[in-house]
Tab-separated table of C-alpha atoms in Angstrom:
chain	number	residue	atom	x	y	z
A	1	MET	CA	0.000	0.000	0.000
A	2	GLY	CA	3.056	2.292	-0.093
A	3	ASN	CA	4.101	4.807	2.556
A	4	ILE	CA	0.975	6.977	2.448
A	5	GLN	CA	-0.412	7.610	5.966
A	6	ARG	CA	-3.816	6.227	6.937
A	7	ASN	CA	-6.725	8.667	6.873
A	8	LYS	CA	-9.539	8.384	9.414
A	9	VAL	CA	-13.076	8.255	8.008
A	10	LYS	CA	-14.050	11.074	10.404
A	11	ASP	CA	-11.418	13.407	8.900
A	12	VAL	CA	-12.293	12.511	5.308
A	13	LEU	CA	-16.035	13.116	5.831
A	14	SER	CA	-15.515	16.357	7.796
A	15	GLY	CA	-13.656	18.058	4.933
A	16	ALA	CA	-10.245	17.916	6.644
A	17	VAL	CA	-8.888	16.085	3.584
A	18	ALA	CA	-8.962	17.910	0.219
A	19	VAL	CA	-11.076	16.526	-2.614
A	20	GLY	CA	-8.731	15.165	-5.295
A	21	SER	CA	-6.256	13.811	-2.699
A	22	GLU	CA	-5.115	10.222	-2.609
A	23	VAL	CA	-6.363	8.611	0.622
A	24	LEU	CA	-5.638	5.380	2.459
A	25	LEU	CA	-8.525	3.980	4.505
A	26	LYS	CA	-8.492	0.955	6.804
A	27	GLY	CA	-11.555	-0.433	8.482
A	28	TRP	CA	-14.368	-2.970	8.493
A	29	VAL	CA	-16.813	-3.573	5.664
A	30	ARG	CA	-20.402	-2.855	6.642
A	31	THR	CA	-21.934	-3.741	3.266
A	32	LYS	CA	-21.004	-4.430	-0.329
A	33	ARG	CA	-23.494	-4.023	-3.173
A	34	GLY	CA	-23.394	-3.172	-6.857
A	35	ASN	CA	-24.040	-4.361	-10.407
A	36	LYS	CA	-21.948	-5.826	-13.240
A	37	HIS	CA	-20.137	-2.507	-13.768
A	38	VAL	CA	-19.406	-1.225	-10.271
A	39	ALA	CA	-19.200	-2.326	-6.614
A	40	PHE	CA	-20.013	-0.048	-3.667
A	41	ILE	CA	-18.218	-0.841	-0.410
A	42	ALA	CA	-19.391	0.880	2.822
A	43	LEU	CA	-16.416	1.146	5.185
A	44	ASN	CA	-16.366	2.107	8.865
A	45	ASP	CA	-13.278	2.519	11.065
A	46	GLY	CA	-14.931	3.464	14.372
A	47	SER	CA	-13.859	7.121	14.286
A	48	ILE	CA	-17.407	8.286	13.451
A	49	ILE	CA	-20.821	6.670	13.117
A	50	HIS	CA	-20.982	7.339	9.362
A	51	ASN	CA	-19.500	4.993	6.744
A	52	ILE	CA	-17.551	6.147	3.714
A	53	GLN	CA	-18.437	4.757	0.311
A	54	ILE	CA	-15.643	3.199	-1.741
A	55	VAL	CA	-16.436	2.731	-5.429
A	56	ALA	CA	-14.705	-0.110	-7.300
A	57	ASP	CA	-14.813	-0.056	-11.115
A	58	LEU	CA	-15.280	-3.690	-12.168
A	59	GLN	CA	-13.260	-3.111	-15.319
A	60	GLN	CA	-10.261	-2.606	-12.993
A	61	PHE	CA	-11.158	-5.189	-10.311
A	62	SER	CA	-12.394	-8.691	-11.012
A	63	ASP	CA	-15.076	-10.499	-9.026
A	64	GLU	CA	-12.339	-12.805	-7.764
A	65	GLN	CA	-10.353	-9.852	-6.332
A	66	LEU	CA	-13.431	-8.549	-4.460
A	67	LYS	CA	-14.866	-11.939	-3.476
A	68	ALA	CA	-13.471	-11.764	0.082
A	69	VAL	CA	-14.766	-8.212	0.576
A	70	THR	CA	-17.863	-9.254	2.512
A	71	THR	CA	-19.677	-7.814	5.529
A	72	GLY	CA	-17.333	-7.953	8.534
A	73	ALA	CA	-14.097	-8.228	6.538
A	74	CYS	CA	-11.256	-5.878	7.429
A	75	ILE	CA	-9.642	-4.128	4.447
A	76	SER	CA	-7.073	-1.525	3.496
A	77	ALA	CA	-8.176	0.573	0.524
A	78	LYS	CA	-6.373	3.271	-1.402
A	79	GLY	CA	-7.984	5.653	-3.880
A	80	LYS	CA	-8.848	9.152	-4.957
A	81	LEU	CA	-11.225	11.276	-2.873
A	82	VAL	CA	-13.949	12.755	-5.120
A	83	ASP	CA	-17.228	14.632	-4.683
A	84	SER	CA	-20.072	12.151	-4.394
A	85	PRO	CA	-23.080	12.295	-6.727
A	86	ALA	CA	-25.090	10.247	-4.198
A	87	GLN	CA	-27.390	11.927	-1.683
A	88	GLY	CA	-26.423	11.969	2.001
A	89	GLN	CA	-22.646	11.801	1.576
A	90	PRO	CA	-20.323	14.653	0.607
A	91	VAL	CA	-17.472	12.546	-0.785
A	92	GLU	CA	-16.579	9.024	-1.862
A	93	VAL	CA	-13.397	7.189	-2.797
A	94	GLN	CA	-12.564	5.841	-6.260
A	95	LEU	CA	-10.695	2.627	-5.475
A	96	SER	CA	-7.214	2.184	-6.973
A	97	SER	CA	-5.891	-0.705	-4.829
A	98	ILE	CA	-7.236	-2.954	-2.079
A	99	GLU	CA	-5.812	-5.424	0.430
A	100	ILE	CA	-7.758	-7.879	2.568
A	101	LEU	CA	-6.415	-7.620	6.138
A	102	GLY	CA	-8.769	-10.104	7.726
A	103	GLU	CA	-11.318	-12.217	5.900
A	104	ALA	CA	-14.862	-12.732	7.140
A	105	ASP	CA	-16.933	-15.846	6.695
A	106	ALA	CA	-19.937	-14.309	4.973
A	107	GLU	CA	-22.141	-17.274	5.909
A	108	THR	CA	-21.481	-17.244	9.649
A	109	TYR	CA	-20.701	-13.577	10.454
A	110	PRO	CA	-23.459	-12.724	12.962
A	111	LEU	CA	-23.782	-8.999	12.145
A	112	GLN	CA	-25.603	-8.946	8.835
A	113	LYS	CA	-27.298	-5.890	7.345
A	114	LYS	CA	-30.668	-6.731	8.924
A	115	GLY	CA	-31.519	-5.246	12.321
A	116	HIS	CA	-30.567	-7.184	15.449
A	117	SER	CA	-32.226	-7.061	18.866
A	118	LEU	CA	-30.279	-5.605	21.777
A	119	GLU	CA	-30.804	-8.911	23.617
A	120	PHE	CA	-29.096	-10.805	20.779
A	121	LEU	CA	-26.224	-8.308	20.700
A	122	ARG	CA	-25.596	-8.861	24.434
A	123	GLU	CA	-24.915	-12.513	23.573
A	124	ILE	CA	-22.176	-11.408	21.154
A	125	ALA	CA	-20.641	-8.609	23.233
A	126	HIS	CA	-17.279	-9.343	21.564
A	127	LEU	CA	-18.709	-8.109	18.246
A	128	ARG	CA	-21.390	-5.602	19.232
A	129	PRO	CA	-19.010	-2.580	19.260
A	130	ARG	CA	-18.992	-2.949	15.448
A	131	THR	CA	-22.669	-1.993	15.209
A	132	ASN	CA	-23.724	1.632	14.740
A	133	THR	CA	-25.565	1.558	18.060
A	134	PHE	CA	-22.656	0.422	20.207
A	135	GLY	CA	-20.087	2.441	18.303
A	136	ALA	CA	-22.186	5.499	19.215
A	137	ILE	CA	-22.633	4.427	22.858
A	138	PHE	CA	-18.953	3.693	23.471
A	139	ARG	CA	-17.772	6.917	21.807
A	140	LEU	CA	-20.234	8.777	24.059
A	141	ARG	CA	-18.976	6.861	27.093
A	142	HIS	CA	-15.428	7.960	26.285
A	143	ALA	CA	-16.537	11.580	25.791
A	144	MET	CA	-18.359	11.622	29.142
A	145	ALA	CA	-15.359	10.112	30.987
A	146	PHE	CA	-13.075	12.729	29.447
A	147	ALA	CA	-15.520	15.556	30.285
A	148	ILE	CA	-15.737	14.378	33.923
A	149	HIS	CA	-11.981	14.643	34.358
A	150	GLN	CA	-11.890	17.979	32.528
A	151	PHE	CA	-14.672	19.458	34.691
A	152	PHE	CA	-12.880	18.623	37.936
A	153	ASN	CA	-9.401	19.412	36.668
A	154	ASP	CA	-10.487	22.891	35.523
A	155	ARG	CA	-11.885	23.559	39.022
A	156	GLY	CA	-8.749	22.516	40.907
A	157	PHE	CA	-9.918	19.122	42.166
A	158	VAL	CA	-7.441	16.325	42.860
A	159	TYR	CA	-8.214	12.905	41.319
A	160	LEU	CA	-7.837	10.451	44.207
A	161	HIS	CA	-7.483	6.720	43.593
A	162	THR	CA	-9.422	4.956	46.325
A	163	PRO	CA	-9.044	1.217	47.015
A	164	ILE	CA	-10.990	-1.423	45.108
A	165	ILE	CA	-10.352	-3.982	47.868
A	166	THR	CA	-11.718	-2.797	51.207
A	167	GLY	CA	-12.350	-4.019	54.726
A	168	SER	CA	-15.395	-1.798	55.207
A	169	ASP	CA	-18.893	-1.492	53.758
A	170	ALA	CA	-19.412	2.220	53.068
A	171	GLU	CA	-23.096	2.076	52.244
A	172	GLY	CA	-24.238	-0.644	54.604
A	173	ALA	CA	-25.167	-2.327	51.317
A	174	GLY	CA	-24.725	-5.815	52.738
A	175	ALA	CA	-24.349	-7.735	49.486
A	176	MET	CA	-20.625	-7.483	48.696
A	177	PHE	CA	-18.214	-9.633	46.720
A	178	LYS	CA	-15.700	-11.312	49.019
A	179	VAL	CA	-11.995	-11.208	48.125
A	180	THR	CA	-10.008	-14.178	49.358
A	181	THR	CA	-7.029	-16.429	48.638
A	182	LEU	CA	-8.261	-19.156	50.991
A	183	ASP	CA	-8.674	-22.632	49.493
A	184	LEU	CA	-12.434	-22.935	49.064
A	185	HIS	CA	-12.131	-26.753	49.179
A	186	ASN	CA	-10.380	-26.618	52.537
A	187	ILE	CA	-11.414	-23.445	54.371
A	188	PRO	CA	-9.499	-22.908	57.663
A	189	LYS	CA	-11.825	-22.645	60.636
A	190	LYS	CA	-11.531	-21.256	64.164
A	191	PRO	CA	-12.499	-23.437	67.171
A	192	ASP	CA	-15.986	-21.860	67.113
A	193	GLY	CA	-16.480	-22.965	63.476
A	194	SER	CA	-16.167	-19.505	61.901
A	195	VAL	CA	-13.784	-18.846	58.991
A	196	ASP	CA	-10.227	-18.082	60.144
A	197	HIS	CA	-9.564	-14.949	58.087
A	198	GLU	CA	-6.226	-14.467	59.853
A	199	GLN	CA	-4.878	-17.052	57.408
A	200	ASP	CA	-6.218	-15.074	54.438
A	201	PHE	CA	-4.053	-12.773	52.288
A	202	PHE	CA	-4.866	-9.573	54.213
A	203	GLY	CA	-5.275	-11.271	57.596
A	204	LYS	CA	-8.916	-10.152	57.727
A	205	ALA	CA	-12.144	-10.428	55.724
A	206	THR	CA	-12.116	-8.143	52.661
A	207	ASN	CA	-14.546	-7.258	49.890
A	208	LEU	CA	-14.735	-5.427	46.598
A	209	THR	CA	-15.700	-1.836	47.299
A	210	VAL	CA	-19.230	-0.449	46.950
A	211	SER	CA	-17.995	3.152	47.102
A	212	GLY	CA	-14.856	5.261	47.320
A	213	GLN	CA	-16.614	7.896	49.389
A	214	LEU	CA	-15.218	7.230	52.866
A	215	GLU	CA	-11.631	7.306	51.602
A	216	GLY	CA	-12.540	10.322	49.452
A	217	GLU	CA	-13.488	12.190	52.616
A	218	LEU	CA	-10.026	11.505	54.058
A	219	GLY	CA	-8.498	13.110	50.967
A	220	ALA	CA	-10.795	16.131	51.168
A	221	MET	CA	-9.694	16.728	54.762
A	222	ALA	CA	-6.163	17.382	53.473
A	223	LEU	CA	-6.405	18.386	49.819
A	224	GLY	CA	-9.632	20.393	50.000
A	225	GLU	CA	-11.356	19.216	46.819
A	226	VAL	CA	-11.038	15.651	45.543
A	227	TYR	CA	-12.968	13.244	43.365
A	228	THR	CA	-12.881	9.503	42.755
A	229	PHE	CA	-13.813	7.793	39.499
A	230	GLY	CA	-13.517	4.040	39.519
A	231	PRO	CA	-15.241	0.659	39.484
A	232	THR	CA	-17.578	-0.338	42.306
A	233	PHE	CA	-19.320	-3.638	42.987
A	234	ARG	CA	-22.628	-4.875	44.441
A	235	ALA	CA	-23.449	-8.560	44.791
A	236	GLU	CA	-27.225	-8.154	44.811
A	237	ASN	CA	-29.067	-10.881	42.910
A	238	SER	CA	-30.879	-8.294	40.814
A	239	ASN	CA	-31.884	-8.830	37.202
A	240	THR	CA	-33.519	-5.471	36.527
A	241	THR	CA	-32.731	-3.093	33.654
A	242	ARG	CA	-31.177	-0.688	36.219
A	243	HIS	CA	-28.689	-2.873	38.088
A	244	LEU	CA	-25.180	-4.126	37.374
A	245	ALA	CA	-22.826	-6.081	39.626
A	246	GLU	CA	-19.867	-4.010	38.382
A	247	PHE	CA	-20.313	-0.331	37.597
A	248	TRP	CA	-18.377	2.937	37.772
A	249	MET	CA	-18.896	5.771	40.237
A	250	ILE	CA	-17.832	9.409	40.308
A	251	GLU	CA	-17.663	10.799	43.853
A	252	PRO	CA	-16.467	14.340	44.619
A	253	GLU	CA	-15.811	15.330	48.240
A	254	VAL	CA	-15.278	18.978	49.135
A	255	ALA	CA	-14.028	20.417	52.431
A	256	PHE	CA	-15.972	23.443	53.742
A	257	ASN	CA	-18.914	22.869	51.353
A	258	GLU	CA	-22.307	22.720	53.000
A	259	LEU	CA	-25.525	21.431	51.415
A	260	GLN	CA	-26.145	24.551	49.322
A	261	GLU	CA	-22.694	24.440	47.696
A	262	ASN	CA	-23.071	20.680	47.201
A	263	MET	CA	-26.277	21.256	45.225
A	264	ASP	CA	-24.606	24.002	43.176
A	265	LEU	CA	-21.714	21.672	42.325
A	266	ALA	CA	-24.034	18.813	41.305
A	267	GLU	CA	-26.135	21.075	39.059
A	268	ASP	CA	-23.082	22.658	37.412
A	269	PHE	CA	-21.521	19.221	36.910
A	270	LEU	CA	-24.540	17.623	35.229
A	271	LYS	CA	-25.174	20.615	32.981
A	272	TYR	CA	-21.514	20.684	31.952
A	273	LEU	CA	-21.528	16.988	31.017
A	274	ILE	CA	-24.730	17.145	29.001
A	275	GLN	CA	-23.663	20.348	27.239
A	276	TYR	CA	-20.370	18.616	26.390
A	277	ALA	CA	-22.235	15.685	24.839
A	278	LEU	CA	-24.469	18.017	22.801
A	279	GLU	CA	-21.457	19.956	21.509
A	280	HIS	CA	-19.006	17.116	20.863
A	281	CYS	CA	-21.120	14.043	20.087
A	282	ALA	CA	-23.817	15.369	17.740
A	283	PRO	CA	-23.669	12.584	15.063
A	284	ASP	CA	-23.938	9.817	17.688
A	285	LEU	CA	-26.736	11.567	19.604
A	286	GLU	CA	-28.687	12.202	16.395
A	287	PHE	CA	-28.418	8.522	15.468
A	288	LEU	CA	-29.592	7.332	18.915
A	289	CYS	CA	-32.417	9.881	18.889
A	290	GLN	CA	-33.570	8.683	15.478
A	291	GLN	CA	-33.253	4.953	16.191
A	292	TYR	CA	-34.183	4.530	19.853
A	293	ASP	CA	-35.587	7.573	21.593
A	294	LYS	CA	-37.213	10.399	19.651
A	295	GLU	CA	-37.284	12.550	22.822
A	296	LEU	CA	-33.559	12.174	23.601
A	297	LEU	CA	-32.268	15.533	22.329
A	298	SER	CA	-35.212	17.467	23.784
A	299	ARG	CA	-34.608	15.791	27.199
A	300	LEU	CA	-30.910	16.672	27.126
A	301	ASN	CA	-31.721	20.282	26.277
A	302	PHE	CA	-34.435	20.281	28.985
A	303	VAL	CA	-31.723	19.656	31.621
A	304	VAL	CA	-29.285	22.222	30.205
A	305	ASN	CA	-31.896	24.959	29.812
A	306	ASN	CA	-33.681	24.750	33.183
A	307	ALA	CA	-32.579	25.795	36.654
A	308	PHE	CA	-33.044	22.805	38.969
A	309	GLN	CA	-35.983	23.094	41.393
A	310	ARG	CA	-34.881	22.615	45.020
A	311	LEU	CA	-37.214	21.607	47.826
A	312	PRO	CA	-37.302	19.496	51.032
A	313	TYR	CA	-38.432	15.852	50.939
A	314	THR	CA	-41.313	16.708	53.313
A	315	GLU	CA	-42.701	19.251	50.841
A	316	ALA	CA	-42.352	16.758	47.983
A	317	VAL	CA	-44.362	14.152	49.933
A	318	GLU	CA	-47.146	16.711	50.441
A	319	ILE	CA	-47.183	17.520	46.690
A	320	LEU	CA	-47.343	13.809	45.800
A	321	LYS	CA	-50.130	13.125	48.314
A	322	ALA	CA	-52.160	16.046	46.957
A	323	SER	CA	-51.707	15.024	43.306
A	324	LYS	CA	-54.492	13.347	41.328
A	325	GLN	CA	-51.976	10.948	39.784
A	326	LYS	CA	-52.561	7.252	40.523
A	327	PHE	CA	-49.289	5.756	41.815
A	328	GLU	CA	-48.475	2.060	42.033
A	329	TYR	CA	-46.623	2.640	45.332
A	330	LYS	CA	-48.174	4.541	48.227
A	331	VAL	CA	-46.489	7.794	49.306
A	332	GLU	CA	-45.856	8.141	53.027
A	333	TRP	CA	-43.478	10.339	55.002
A	334	GLY	CA	-40.551	8.223	56.124
A	335	THR	CA	-40.396	5.952	53.068
A	336	ASP	CA	-38.064	6.200	50.092
A	337	LEU	CA	-39.656	7.686	47.011
A	338	GLN	CA	-40.040	5.365	44.032
A	339	SER	CA	-38.979	6.214	40.483
A	340	GLU	CA	-42.624	6.931	39.526
A	341	HIS	CA	-42.861	9.557	42.305
A	342	GLU	CA	-39.557	11.177	41.346
A	343	ARG	CA	-40.524	11.334	37.664
A	344	TYR	CA	-43.912	12.864	38.490
A	345	LEU	CA	-42.202	15.725	40.346
A	346	VAL	CA	-39.798	16.350	37.446
A	347	GLU	CA	-41.965	15.703	34.401
A	348	LYS	CA	-45.453	16.748	35.508
A	349	HIS	CA	-45.365	18.986	38.575
A	350	PHE	CA	-42.302	21.220	38.183
A	351	GLU	CA	-41.388	20.441	34.544
A	352	LYS	CA	-37.696	20.819	35.386
A	353	PRO	CA	-34.993	18.733	37.123
A	354	VAL	CA	-35.503	18.568	40.888
A	355	ILE	CA	-33.169	18.367	43.895
A	356	LEU	CA	-34.823	16.965	47.017
A	357	THR	CA	-33.184	17.655	50.379
A	358	ASP	CA	-33.543	16.845	54.071
A	359	TYR	CA	-34.686	13.215	53.934
A	360	PRO	CA	-35.763	11.205	56.997
A	361	LYS	CA	-32.599	9.969	58.721
A	362	ASP	CA	-33.901	6.400	59.005
A	363	ILE	CA	-33.769	5.839	55.220
A	364	LYS	CA	-30.322	7.377	54.735
A	365	ALA	CA	-26.716	6.384	55.452
A	366	PHE	CA	-25.005	6.772	58.842
A	367	TYR	CA	-22.538	9.477	57.705
A	368	MET	CA	-25.105	12.160	56.758
A	369	LYS	CA	-25.259	15.333	58.862
A	370	GLN	CA	-28.234	15.398	61.206
A	371	ASN	CA	-30.579	18.361	61.210
A	372	ALA	CA	-31.662	20.117	64.408
A	373	ASP	CA	-35.151	18.534	64.177
A	374	GLY	CA	-33.641	15.138	65.086
A	375	LYS	CA	-35.694	13.472	62.326
A	376	THR	CA	-33.997	14.460	59.067
A	377	VAL	CA	-30.502	14.617	57.601
A	378	ARG	CA	-28.840	17.011	55.141
A	379	ALA	CA	-29.192	14.650	52.195
A	380	MET	CA	-29.798	15.600	48.563
A	381	ASP	CA	-30.991	13.596	45.564
A	382	VAL	CA	-30.988	15.007	42.031
A	383	LEU	CA	-33.957	13.784	39.976
A	384	PHE	CA	-34.032	13.706	36.162
A	385	PRO	CA	-36.750	13.076	33.585
A	386	GLY	CA	-37.020	9.508	32.346
A	387	ILE	CA	-34.918	7.894	35.086
A	388	GLY	CA	-35.599	9.523	38.452
A	389	GLU	CA	-32.596	9.757	40.794
A	390	ILE	CA	-29.279	10.352	39.020
A	391	ILE	CA	-27.176	11.724	41.914
A	392	GLY	CA	-27.311	11.029	45.644
A	393	GLY	CA	-25.274	13.007	48.150
A	394	SER	CA	-25.199	14.869	51.428
A	395	GLN	CA	-23.407	17.119	53.814
A	396	ARG	CA	-21.385	14.742	55.990
A	397	GLU	CA	-21.659	14.571	59.781
A	398	GLU	CA	-18.474	16.215	61.078
A	399	GLY	CA	-19.286	15.927	64.789
A	400	TYR	CA	-17.482	12.950	66.380
A	401	ASP	CA	-20.073	12.249	69.119
A	402	LYS	CA	-23.036	12.439	66.746
A	403	LEU	CA	-21.350	10.228	64.164
A	404	LEU	CA	-20.307	7.648	66.775
A	405	ALA	CA	-23.837	7.547	68.216
A	406	ARG	CA	-25.255	6.938	64.712
A	407	VAL	CA	-22.700	4.178	64.017
A	408	LYS	CA	-23.716	2.413	67.245
A	409	GLU	CA	-27.418	2.947	66.511
A	410	MET	CA	-27.029	1.253	63.113
A	411	GLY	CA	-24.919	-1.622	64.438
A	412	ILE	CA	-21.843	-0.801	62.347
A	413	PRO	CA	-18.664	-2.368	63.844
A	414	GLU	CA	-16.494	0.520	65.090
A	415	GLU	CA	-13.303	-1.469	64.489
A	416	GLU	CA	-14.022	-1.491	60.746
A	417	ILE	CA	-14.195	2.301	60.426
A	418	TRP	CA	-12.106	3.554	63.371
A	419	TRP	CA	-9.991	5.547	60.914
A	420	TYR	CA	-13.058	7.292	59.470
A	421	LEU	CA	-14.308	8.231	62.936
A	422	GLU	CA	-10.854	9.475	63.926
A	423	THR	CA	-10.860	12.161	61.200
A	424	ARG	CA	-13.614	13.840	63.241
A	425	LYS	CA	-11.184	14.165	66.155
A	426	PHE	CA	-8.368	15.925	64.307
A	427	GLY	CA	-9.145	19.196	62.542
A	428	THR	CA	-12.636	18.256	61.425
A	429	ALA	CA	-14.567	20.587	59.116
A	430	PRO	CA	-17.958	20.814	57.453
A	431	HIS	CA	-17.753	18.925	54.153
A	432	SER	CA	-20.043	17.516	51.492
A	433	GLY	CA	-20.060	15.232	48.493
A	434	PHE	CA	-22.170	13.134	46.176
A	435	GLY	CA	-22.094	10.059	43.972
A	436	LEU	CA	-22.958	9.854	40.286
A	437	GLY	CA	-23.341	6.361	38.864
A	438	PHE	CA	-21.570	6.573	35.501
A	439	GLU	CA	-23.860	4.028	33.831
A	440	ARG	CA	-26.930	5.887	35.170
A	441	LEU	CA	-25.560	9.011	33.467
A	442	MET	CA	-24.939	6.998	30.288
A	443	LEU	CA	-28.540	5.736	30.284
A	444	PHE	CA	-29.712	9.327	30.373
A	445	VAL	CA	-27.287	10.611	27.730
A	446	THR	CA	-27.845	7.757	25.257
A	447	GLY	CA	-31.584	7.195	25.752
A	448	MET	CA	-31.008	3.450	26.124
A	449	SER	CA	-33.445	1.573	28.350
A	450	ASN	CA	-31.215	-1.205	29.738
A	451	ILE	CA	-28.097	-0.488	31.796
A	452	ARG	CA	-26.429	-3.582	30.294
A	453	ASP	CA	-26.255	-1.700	27.001
A	454	VAL	CA	-24.156	1.266	28.200
A	455	ILE	CA	-21.124	-0.656	29.495
A	456	PRO	CA	-18.927	-2.694	27.132
A	457	PHE	CA	-18.980	-5.979	29.054
A	458	PRO	CA	-21.858	-6.073	31.575
A	459	ARG	CA	-21.617	-8.112	34.761
A	460	PHE	CA	-24.889	-9.343	36.248
A	461	PRO	CA	-26.157	-12.553	37.947
A	462	LYS	CA	-24.995	-15.679	36.071
A	463	SER	CA	-23.126	-13.584	33.496
A	464	ALA	CA	-19.403	-12.847	33.467
A	465	ASP	CA	-18.710	-13.740	29.855
A	466	PHE	CA	-16.299	-11.954	27.541
């Protein structure tokens, strides 16, 4: 193919390469069609959702030469970039030479031109990135990860790597994956019959983390503003469209921020991310809007263009009780709101994103700052259209005595989090933070309906393939 440098399809279609230039394209064949005079090859290299059309003159290329150019084959093609007479594409390539890099078995290649269900594509997760849908989703996932780091970096936050293996359960989530090197066929036991974890790798029972928050707080108490962004794990036997066993979390923690500043940060953060997607990922968003969710772009703009409504949980319960809407789940003060309640507040009542604050302490985590009323804590949940809660956070309890009393009340072993409690003894300060589930964000940004479709290789009960 000579020493000419490879051109990306994205650059060729955007006008970055001059018409009349010789180009070298490498990628995967989406389709090949034609007649006895000409063959049209649609090529995609993953740089953009659109294919580029390569035109092969059959007086120059025999059927035998193009026989292996079938759907799924990987090719290298050189030719002249020309204006395209066809509608919907600015340019095409007149083929001058072609090389087959990797043949495809046309009979057995599972991704044919016909549409495939998302369920079927989950069964071939090793190939689904080659579809338009998953190319779009994974480019968007990259863009959102980059934008998250850029947002915090531009505001002076420190990216803190918190442990994936932990001896504590930050959320009181209960269902955690155990990490062990013990021989499961010959587990060492203590005289009382319990597992002897002193013989394990860490000398104690350990799990995969459910959150980096507690360690994030330690960083905030020295560095001021930190954030974590890493994998987290929950071993719940849940097969819903909203749960994964392995997912990613973004958790900022900020010293000296109280609840008001925490809400401001969450609103700025979400608007920044969605604006970034609208500005940088237009072709992928337009495709997903057209194919899966006609309301997607209007919902994204709805978030960017509206100030978030802020109100206490107690007020929200009164609004829900007074509404004429028929809910599947009953609304009562002291219970967690369901997705249907959250969506009603956002979509029907206020017609804007909502931040609820000051939840009953009995339905929230031990570390949240208690209000003077003794019944509520300084929690905040950000609610979005279509999905309900997207962010959960709070001002943290900085008072040692109050935090210790809450730990005892909830039966949390002090020896597991002695280090967390101790930060309240030495130079404690008001501080706040929140958690954004990355896949929950991706569901919102892509308009997909199943969380298994916004992560490359989903982990859920009975599934750890690929």
